[in-house]
Each structure stands twice: as C-alpha cells, then as structure tokens.
Amino acid sequence: MARARLVRPVPEKPGPGQESVWDYPRPPRLEEFRGSITVELGGVDIAATQRGWRVLETSHPPTYYLPADSFRPGVLRATAGSSWCEWKGRASYFDLVSGRTVAPRAAWTYAAPTRGFEPIAGAVAVMAAA
C-alpha cells in the first residue's frame, strides 16, 4: 500500500511593494480598506466602493468585504445553506445575478460575526475569478 507524502509549499519572497500570504497572521486579522474596489460580472459593473475591509490569513489571498449597499439592486440573490468559519462564525450565501449571467453562491456575508470581526457584519465578500 502506497503512502501519501505531504509536500509543504515553499513561500516565494515578495518583490518590492508586494505582500506575501505567508506573512499574514493566524488567526486572521481584519483591516479597514480605503481604495477603489469594483466587482464585474458578465461584463457589467455590479458593485463599486471606496471603502471596505479585508481579512488577512496565513496562506490565503486577502478577502475583501464590501458594504452591501455597494451592490446594484437585484444583484444579490440569497440562496439556501450556510457554512461555518472557526474565526468569523456562520456565513450565508448569495448568487450574483447580472442580466442572464448567474454566479451561484459566489458571494457571502456574516450577519453576526464573532468577536473581533463585528465590523464586517452584513458586508459582502465575492469569490474572485480571473
């Protein structure tokens, strides 16, 4: 019987002005974010803001949370089911809808996040895609 071998990732050294996900903390850190964030779906801008929050956790890309009112009306369609994060609590999900384009369960929110993450209550994160 063959045994699986665990291969640990080797962090790359970040270049000037870059961050490394390996330098992010565990448990994760919540930071206020000031800057331009735009979300596009099906070639249409569905959300835009100049303020939000980002969650930084070891070995994970930053997750940006936008105020719910940053999304165009009708874009967020609540969907069934939830998940549990050991750091932030219970998440509920949205389908993102833009015209005929639907991205199932591509956004989520924490209605009542755990202690330390209260600022993101009701804010919405989106699964990034290239």
PDB file of C-alpha atoms in Angstrom:
ATOM      1  CA  MET A   1       0.000   0.000   0.000  1.00  0.00           C
ATOM      2  CA  ALA A   2       1.434   3.349  -1.057  1.00  0.00           C
ATOM      3  CA  ARG A   3       1.556   6.146   1.460  1.00  0.00           C
ATOM      4  CA  ALA A   4       0.784   9.702   0.530  1.00  0.00           C
ATOM      5  CA  ARG A   5       3.611  12.129   1.059  1.00  0.00           C
ATOM      6  CA  LEU A   6       2.798  15.578   2.389  1.00  0.00           C
ATOM      7  CA  VAL A   7       4.532  18.264   0.376  1.00  0.00           C
ATOM      8  CA  ARG A   8       4.738  21.609   2.101  1.00  0.00           C
ATOM      9  CA  PRO A   9       4.587  24.731  -0.051  1.00  0.00           C
ATOM     10  CA  VAL A  10       7.726  26.824  -0.336  1.00  0.00           C
ATOM     11  CA  PRO A  11       6.929  30.532   0.066  1.00  0.00           C
ATOM     12  CA  GLU A  12       8.280  32.874  -2.589  1.00  0.00           C
ATOM     13  CA  LYS A  13       9.984  36.051  -1.430  1.00  0.00           C
ATOM     14  CA  PRO A  14       7.758  39.040  -2.313  1.00  0.00           C
ATOM     15  CA  GLY A  15       9.116  41.776  -4.538  1.00  0.00           C
ATOM     16  CA  PRO A  16       9.109  45.490  -3.733  1.00  0.00           C
ATOM     17  CA  GLY A  17       5.602  46.722  -2.888  1.00  0.00           C
ATOM     18  CA  GLN A  18       4.224  43.167  -2.727  1.00  0.00           C
ATOM     19  CA  GLU A  19       2.805  41.247   0.225  1.00  0.00           C
ATOM     20  CA  SER A  20       3.286  37.580   0.997  1.00  0.00           C
ATOM     21  CA  VAL A  21       0.333  35.484   2.156  1.00  0.00           C
ATOM     22  CA  TRP A  22       2.860  33.643   4.338  1.00  0.00           C
ATOM     23  CA  ASP A  23       3.362  36.819   6.370  1.00  0.00           C
ATOM     24  CA  TYR A  24      -0.353  37.084   7.178  1.00  0.00           C
ATOM     25  CA  PRO A  25      -1.367  36.045  10.711  1.00  0.00           C
ATOM     26  CA  ARG A  26      -3.302  33.093  12.071  1.00  0.00           C
ATOM     27  CA  PRO A  27      -5.830  33.733  13.489  1.00  0.00           C
ATOM     28  CA  PRO A  28      -6.674  36.175  10.700  1.00  0.00           C
ATOM     29  CA  ARG A  29      -6.529  39.952  11.005  1.00  0.00           C
ATOM     30  CA  LEU A  30      -9.293  42.336   9.932  1.00  0.00           C
ATOM     31  CA  GLU A  31      -8.210  45.650   8.402  1.00  0.00           C
ATOM     32  CA  GLU A  32     -10.175  48.624   7.192  1.00  0.00           C
ATOM     33  CA  PHE A  33      -9.549  49.209   3.479  1.00  0.00           C
ATOM     34  CA  ARG A  34      -9.677  52.556   1.693  1.00  0.00           C
ATOM     35  CA  GLY A  35      -9.341  52.307  -2.059  1.00  0.00           C
ATOM     36  CA  SER A  36     -11.253  51.524  -5.195  1.00  0.00           C
ATOM     37  CA  ILE A  37     -12.986  48.135  -5.383  1.00  0.00           C
ATOM     38  CA  THR A  38     -15.127  47.217  -8.400  1.00  0.00           C
ATOM     39  CA  VAL A  39     -16.898  43.901  -8.960  1.00  0.00           C
ATOM     40  CA  GLU A  40     -17.732  42.880 -12.529  1.00  0.00           C
ATOM     41  CA  LEU A  41     -19.991  40.057 -13.677  1.00  0.00           C
ATOM     42  CA  GLY A  42     -20.793  39.298 -17.301  1.00  0.00           C
ATOM     43  CA  GLY A  43     -19.085  42.488 -18.455  1.00  0.00           C
ATOM     44  CA  VAL A  44     -21.200  44.684 -16.143  1.00  0.00           C
ATOM     45  CA  ASP A  45     -20.024  46.501 -13.011  1.00  0.00           C
ATOM     46  CA  ILE A  46     -22.283  45.151 -10.264  1.00  0.00           C
ATOM     47  CA  ALA A  47     -20.619  46.769  -7.250  1.00  0.00           C
ATOM     48  CA  ALA A  48     -18.260  49.639  -6.533  1.00  0.00           C
ATOM     49  CA  THR A  49     -16.961  51.254  -3.380  1.00  0.00           C
ATOM     50  CA  GLN A  50     -14.115  53.320  -1.959  1.00  0.00           C
ATOM     51  CA  ARG A  51     -14.319  51.676   1.475  1.00  0.00           C
ATOM     52  CA  GLY A  52     -14.410  48.186   2.844  1.00  0.00           C
ATOM     53  CA  TRP A  53     -12.479  45.695   4.914  1.00  0.00           C
ATOM     54  CA  ARG A  54     -10.015  42.965   4.171  1.00  0.00           C
ATOM     55  CA  VAL A  55      -9.308  39.772   6.071  1.00  0.00           C
ATOM     56  CA  LEU A  56      -5.716  38.544   6.025  1.00  0.00           C
ATOM     57  CA  GLU A  57      -4.975  34.933   6.956  1.00  0.00           C
ATOM     58  CA  THR A  58      -1.816  32.859   6.565  1.00  0.00           C
ATOM     59  CA  SER A  59      -1.559  31.202   3.126  1.00  0.00           C
ATOM     60  CA  HIS A  60      -4.840  32.743   1.883  1.00  0.00           C
ATOM     61  CA  PRO A  61      -5.254  35.633  -0.539  1.00  0.00           C
ATOM     62  CA  PRO A  62      -6.830  38.709   1.070  1.00  0.00           C
ATOM     63  CA  THR A  63     -10.626  38.588   1.174  1.00  0.00           C
ATOM     64  CA  TYR A  64     -12.312  41.954   0.628  1.00  0.00           C
ATOM     65  CA  TYR A  65     -15.697  42.736   2.201  1.00  0.00           C
ATOM     66  CA  LEU A  66     -17.816  45.495   0.654  1.00  0.00           C
ATOM     67  CA  PRO A  67     -20.746  47.280   2.265  1.00  0.00           C
ATOM     68  CA  ALA A  68     -23.943  45.618   0.993  1.00  0.00           C
ATOM     69  CA  ASP A  69     -25.170  48.956  -0.381  1.00  0.00           C
ATOM     70  CA  SER A  70     -22.187  48.928  -2.784  1.00  0.00           C
ATOM     71  CA  PHE A  71     -24.031  46.356  -4.916  1.00  0.00           C
ATOM     72  CA  ARG A  72     -26.555  47.325  -7.583  1.00  0.00           C
ATOM     73  CA  PRO A  73     -30.171  46.474  -6.707  1.00  0.00           C
ATOM     74  CA  GLY A  74     -31.150  42.912  -7.613  1.00  0.00           C
ATOM     75  CA  VAL A  75     -27.576  41.630  -7.927  1.00  0.00           C
ATOM     76  CA  LEU A  76     -27.516  39.731  -4.607  1.00  0.00           C
ATOM     77  CA  ARG A  77     -29.959  36.826  -4.513  1.00  0.00           C
ATOM     78  CA  ALA A  78     -29.997  34.978  -1.173  1.00  0.00           C
ATOM     79  CA  THR A  79     -29.536  31.234  -1.524  1.00  0.00           C
ATOM     80  CA  ALA A  80     -30.024  28.273   0.799  1.00  0.00           C
ATOM     81  CA  GLY A  81     -27.322  26.869   3.013  1.00  0.00           C
ATOM     82  CA  SER A  82     -24.569  28.201   5.187  1.00  0.00           C
ATOM     83  CA  SER A  83     -21.064  27.368   6.329  1.00  0.00           C
ATOM     84  CA  TRP A  84     -19.070  27.880   9.498  1.00  0.00           C
ATOM     85  CA  CYS A  85     -15.722  29.635   9.832  1.00  0.00           C
ATOM     86  CA  GLU A  86     -13.820  28.981  13.033  1.00  0.00           C
ATOM     87  CA  TRP A  87     -12.774  32.653  13.090  1.00  0.00           C
ATOM     88  CA  LYS A  88     -15.753  34.607  11.736  1.00  0.00           C
ATOM     89  CA  GLY A  89     -18.785  32.423  12.506  1.00  0.00           C
ATOM     90  CA  ARG A  90     -21.730  31.420  10.305  1.00  0.00           C
ATOM     91  CA  ALA A  91     -21.734  32.601   6.691  1.00  0.00           C
ATOM     92  CA  SER A  92     -24.756  32.767   4.432  1.00  0.00           C
ATOM     93  CA  TYR A  93     -24.518  32.886   0.637  1.00  0.00           C
ATOM     94  CA  PHE A  94     -25.763  34.799  -2.375  1.00  0.00           C
ATOM     95  CA  ASP A  95     -25.977  34.038  -6.056  1.00  0.00           C
ATOM     96  CA  LEU A  96     -24.716  37.004  -8.066  1.00  0.00           C
ATOM     97  CA  VAL A  97     -27.086  37.966 -10.878  1.00  0.00           C
ATOM     98  CA  SER A  98     -26.412  40.323 -13.779  1.00  0.00           C
ATOM     99  CA  GLY A  99     -28.844  40.051 -16.674  1.00  0.00           C
ATOM    100  CA  ARG A 100     -28.700  36.426 -17.813  1.00  0.00           C
ATOM    101  CA  THR A 101     -25.411  35.784 -16.040  1.00  0.00           C
ATOM    102  CA  VAL A 102     -25.660  33.975 -12.705  1.00  0.00           C
ATOM    103  CA  ALA A 103     -22.707  33.059 -10.492  1.00  0.00           C
ATOM    104  CA  PRO A 104     -24.091  30.540  -7.964  1.00  0.00           C
ATOM    105  CA  ARG A 105     -23.059  31.008  -4.322  1.00  0.00           C
ATOM    106  CA  ALA A 106     -20.313  33.397  -5.409  1.00  0.00           C
ATOM    107  CA  ALA A 107     -20.789  35.870  -2.543  1.00  0.00           C
ATOM    108  CA  TRP A 108     -21.220  35.538   1.203  1.00  0.00           C
ATOM    109  CA  THR A 109     -21.862  37.522   4.356  1.00  0.00           C
ATOM    110  CA  TYR A 110     -21.684  37.152   8.122  1.00  0.00           C
ATOM    111  CA  ALA A 111     -24.860  38.569   9.670  1.00  0.00           C
ATOM    112  CA  ALA A 112     -23.496  38.193  13.206  1.00  0.00           C
ATOM    113  CA  PRO A 113     -19.737  37.616  13.043  1.00  0.00           C
ATOM    114  CA  THR A 114     -17.734  36.528  16.049  1.00  0.00           C
ATOM    115  CA  ARG A 115     -15.872  38.878  18.356  1.00  0.00           C
ATOM    116  CA  GLY A 116     -13.212  40.882  16.582  1.00  0.00           C
ATOM    117  CA  PHE A 117     -14.950  40.686  13.213  1.00  0.00           C
ATOM    118  CA  GLU A 118     -18.028  42.772  14.086  1.00  0.00           C
ATOM    119  CA  PRO A 119     -17.177  45.494  11.517  1.00  0.00           C
ATOM    120  CA  ILE A 120     -17.948  43.101   8.626  1.00  0.00           C
ATOM    121  CA  ALA A 121     -21.475  42.317   9.880  1.00  0.00           C
ATOM    122  CA  GLY A 122     -23.694  42.474   6.790  1.00  0.00           C
ATOM    123  CA  ALA A 123     -20.791  43.272   4.454  1.00  0.00           C
ATOM    124  CA  VAL A 124     -20.425  41.064   1.375  1.00  0.00           C
ATOM    125  CA  ALA A 125     -17.370  39.229   0.019  1.00  0.00           C
ATOM    126  CA  VAL A 126     -17.157  37.881  -3.520  1.00  0.00           C
ATOM    127  CA  MET A 127     -15.261  34.856  -4.822  1.00  0.00           C
ATOM    128  CA  ALA A 128     -12.619  36.333  -7.099  1.00  0.00           C
ATOM    129  CA  ALA A 129     -12.148  34.905 -10.581  1.00  0.00           C
ATOM    130  CA  ALA A 130      -9.774  35.786 -13.378  1.00  0.00           C
TER     131      ALA A 130
END
